[in-house]
Amino acid sequence: MNSIAVVGSGLVGVVLAISLKQKGFDVVVYDKSIDIRHMDFKGRSINLAMSDRGWKTLREIGIEDEVKQLAIPMHSRAIHTIDKQQSIQPYSVNGDSAIWAISRGNLNKELITIAERFGVEFCFDTPIWDVDLDQGLLYTAKEERDKWTSIKYDVIFGADGAYSRVRHRMQKQSMFEYQQSYLELGYKEFIIPADAAGKHKLSPNLFHIWPRKDFMFIALANTDGSFTCTLFLPYKGKVSFESIQSVEEIEVFFETFFSEVKELIPDYLALYQENPVNSLVTMKCFPWVYEGKVALIGDAAHAVVPFYGQGLNAGLEDIYVLSRIIDNCTERNWKEVFKAYQENRKPNGDAIAELSYRNFEEMSASTADTMFLLRKKIEVNFSKKYPKLWLPLYDRVTFSDDSYLKALEIGDKQKSIMDDIMQIEEIALIWDTEAIEKEILKRL
Amino acid sequence: MNSIAVVGSGLVGVVLAISLKQKGFDVVVYDKSIDIRHMDFKGRSINLAMSDRGWKTLREIGIEDEVKQLAIPMHSRAIHTIDKQQSIQPYSVNGDSAIWAISRGNLNKELITIAERFGVEFCFDTPIWDVDLDQGLLYTAKEERDKWTSIKYDVIFGADGAYSRVRHRMQKQSMFEYQQSYLELGYKEFIIPADAAGKHKLSPNLFHIWPRKDFMFIALANTDGSFTCTLFLPYKGKVSFESIQSVEEIEVFFETFFSEVKELIPDYLALYQENPVNSLVTMKCFPWVYEGKVALIGDAAHAVVPFYGQGLNAGLEDIYVLSRIIDNCTERNWKEVFKAYQENRKPNGDAIAELSYRNFEEMSASTADTMFLLRKKIEVNFSKKYPKLWLPLYDRVTFSDDSYLKALEIGDKQKSIMDDIMQIEEIALIWDTEAIEKEILKRL
């Protein structure tokens, strides 16, 4: 049986290791970090929203129920406007599909324990500095400048994230397409602590958003009664991390835009001052694989901004698709497997990158916009009546099995139809009439 | 005085080292390769076409005349059509400006000797694997996997080309924008040997092109009577490196498209089989500098495809601009110097990348196209009459001091005017009338 190394013990690396171990391969996972089960894990994490694509993968390896213990379902968005009003927007047409809030740190720790139970071997505190693509060698040393030793594997997976070392080696090949690009927006972590009774201060079953157009604050519940929160804010400009630095500036900023948040987080000032500003990268590359030896997976192959909540879900779906391909390839020909994997996943990686990039505007601005809400209502109305003709984009990305590419393509078509519809005179008055329904049908 | 390391002993690295040495700095140049003066240098080089921006830089450091001994002026293109006709197209409006053919290998060897004369120190056979940006450390070892030693400098320049190691370190910073992209076109080197008398088989003062639309063959003279030639051809497709592999396929290809070349190169078959196919990359990144410690220059900062003959010229112009900025900064504040350098050069690096990318079509297809030639004639006509109103794009890029960005912007405007003009009915008959002249004037 082949020996397989997985570089990276993040969520995708560990789930991949479990999946491969279950197929009978010898699997070793390497990570430069020490075992995170012995670490405090905070300061730069955005809570995850696990949705159908993620669960599908965990279900296949038989750990869905166990992991769901860590997660809190969220059926709707709660939009907190600047005048402290809250409006609820269900995520799905039917209103009962949920995305699941889950702490990245807790999930990762739990997955490592599960993987050990399945017999996956872990080498922590073991940085991989380079890879020999042809020979399948990993090079390791405590420090990059020390003498490296090599370890040989039949197959190597780079699951080492957006700054992948394995990909760095592939990037040096001729004809390797590569692009990394940062938003002019950073983020900072906050925590809403549990109340005196240890309970959540807001409903835990809602995805809380305080949209303010060019910036926003979000909160996702943890199982311990707290919320992990993220402030997304431009690096520079009139209202930005650069312009908000002194105690007074921070206080005025929260008082003006997030007075509700200010009350929920007694130590918001200290958290703003202590926590780092993290950046948001989109990374695309091609190819993802090298012969039958090396493959990139998860963020190492396609890093996206977090605004669709699909980064992890896309990585887990990579594993789901790869697993099917391995099972269907009776001779375990890795070159064939990797080729099919790449052909299937690369277009979808690009599509979710595009969808994620676009969704910041929807989250930060449109969710508080009347015309946007009207547009959603028309879509939901129509979709309920003609479920086979219209599934809204968000539902397709989050709650369906359709590919991201298909979602993007159909989404663009739907958008152009809805752009037309929204131009109709007095649409706000006649939106739920048969006339409008006919206009949509005509365009489909 | 500051100690400066230049990583890379290519053309830009060596000229930069001379320029800095002349200002009184201690300069050491590192290169992973052995001294190329002891090497054979062949198989993957495209001969250089040095033009005004390059000469301007060499003039400033006082080595223009010396280097010109190695170069051959080319005033015109010679277009070789498939029926073995040759047409001559002057490069400049006035007809007497020239670009200069020069062998990359010979030039590089000569420049190293000149640099040593100025007191520049060279460390060959010394690979730099990594850089500490904050401390200004270079890390070196024979092999990457060996233990590294470090060497400290006040300032470090990454002149280590399109695959720059210095840039690789910068790329790992947050907010570093990076993009590398390959053409679906590769190239292969050929040599037209001198004739029995040691003379050139074609006129050496012409840039020879055999344009065939999706592919082309070019030849630039060497001082020894030979020509260094390049075949540009798609990797894949009907007529491609992939489809032309067997002896018969190679023979048929040359017989069909380049029968003239076939006669000029007796061993074309062996050269096709032996020489590698090289790739063509465009690389853009930002920022180019790190504080006052590290700066990228030349291909390490902006790698372009070779179709405008400006890759080296752009790199040398980086040095010219940098030199002026250093001279104008009385306190030698490197942070200020690097900031001004980057602000000046980054937009121009992007502009020449765009111009270079677009110029393949002009070289490979349009040069043999009647309407293209008519368009050029109209432009030249108008430019001769109104030199202050119209300088053709090629002249501005190649023979002027205007920035690449300005050239791109004015070029786009001129293109849109000429697109209009070429739509005029019977333009081929009335192209040199006053009416056409008025049409152009009206649009300016």
Short mmCIF file of C-alpha atoms in Angstrom, two decimals, chain A residues 233-246 249 272 277:
data_model
loop_
_atom_site.label_atom_id
_atom_site.label_comp_id
_atom_site.label_asym_id
_atom_site.label_seq_id
_atom_site.Cartn_x
_atom_site.Cartn_y
_atom_site.Cartn_z
CA LEU A 233 -12.49 47.51 8.25
CA PRO A 234 -10.39 49.19 5.52
CA TYR A 235 -6.68 49.53 6.27
CA LYS A 236 -6.66 53.15 5.14
CA GLY A 237 -9.07 55.99 4.58
CA LYS A 238 -11.48 58.10 6.53
CA VAL A 239 -12.83 55.28 8.70
CA SER A 240 -10.05 52.72 8.89
CA PHE A 241 -7.59 50.86 11.08
CA GLU A 242 -5.14 53.61 10.26
CA SER A 243 -7.46 56.44 11.29
CA ILE A 244 -8.70 54.70 14.45
CA GLN A 245 -5.80 54.27 16.85
CA SER A 246 -6.03 56.44 19.93
CA GLU A 249 -10.74 57.43 18.24
CA TYR A 272 -8.98 46.53 19.70
CA VAL A 277 -5.06 43.34 12.15
#
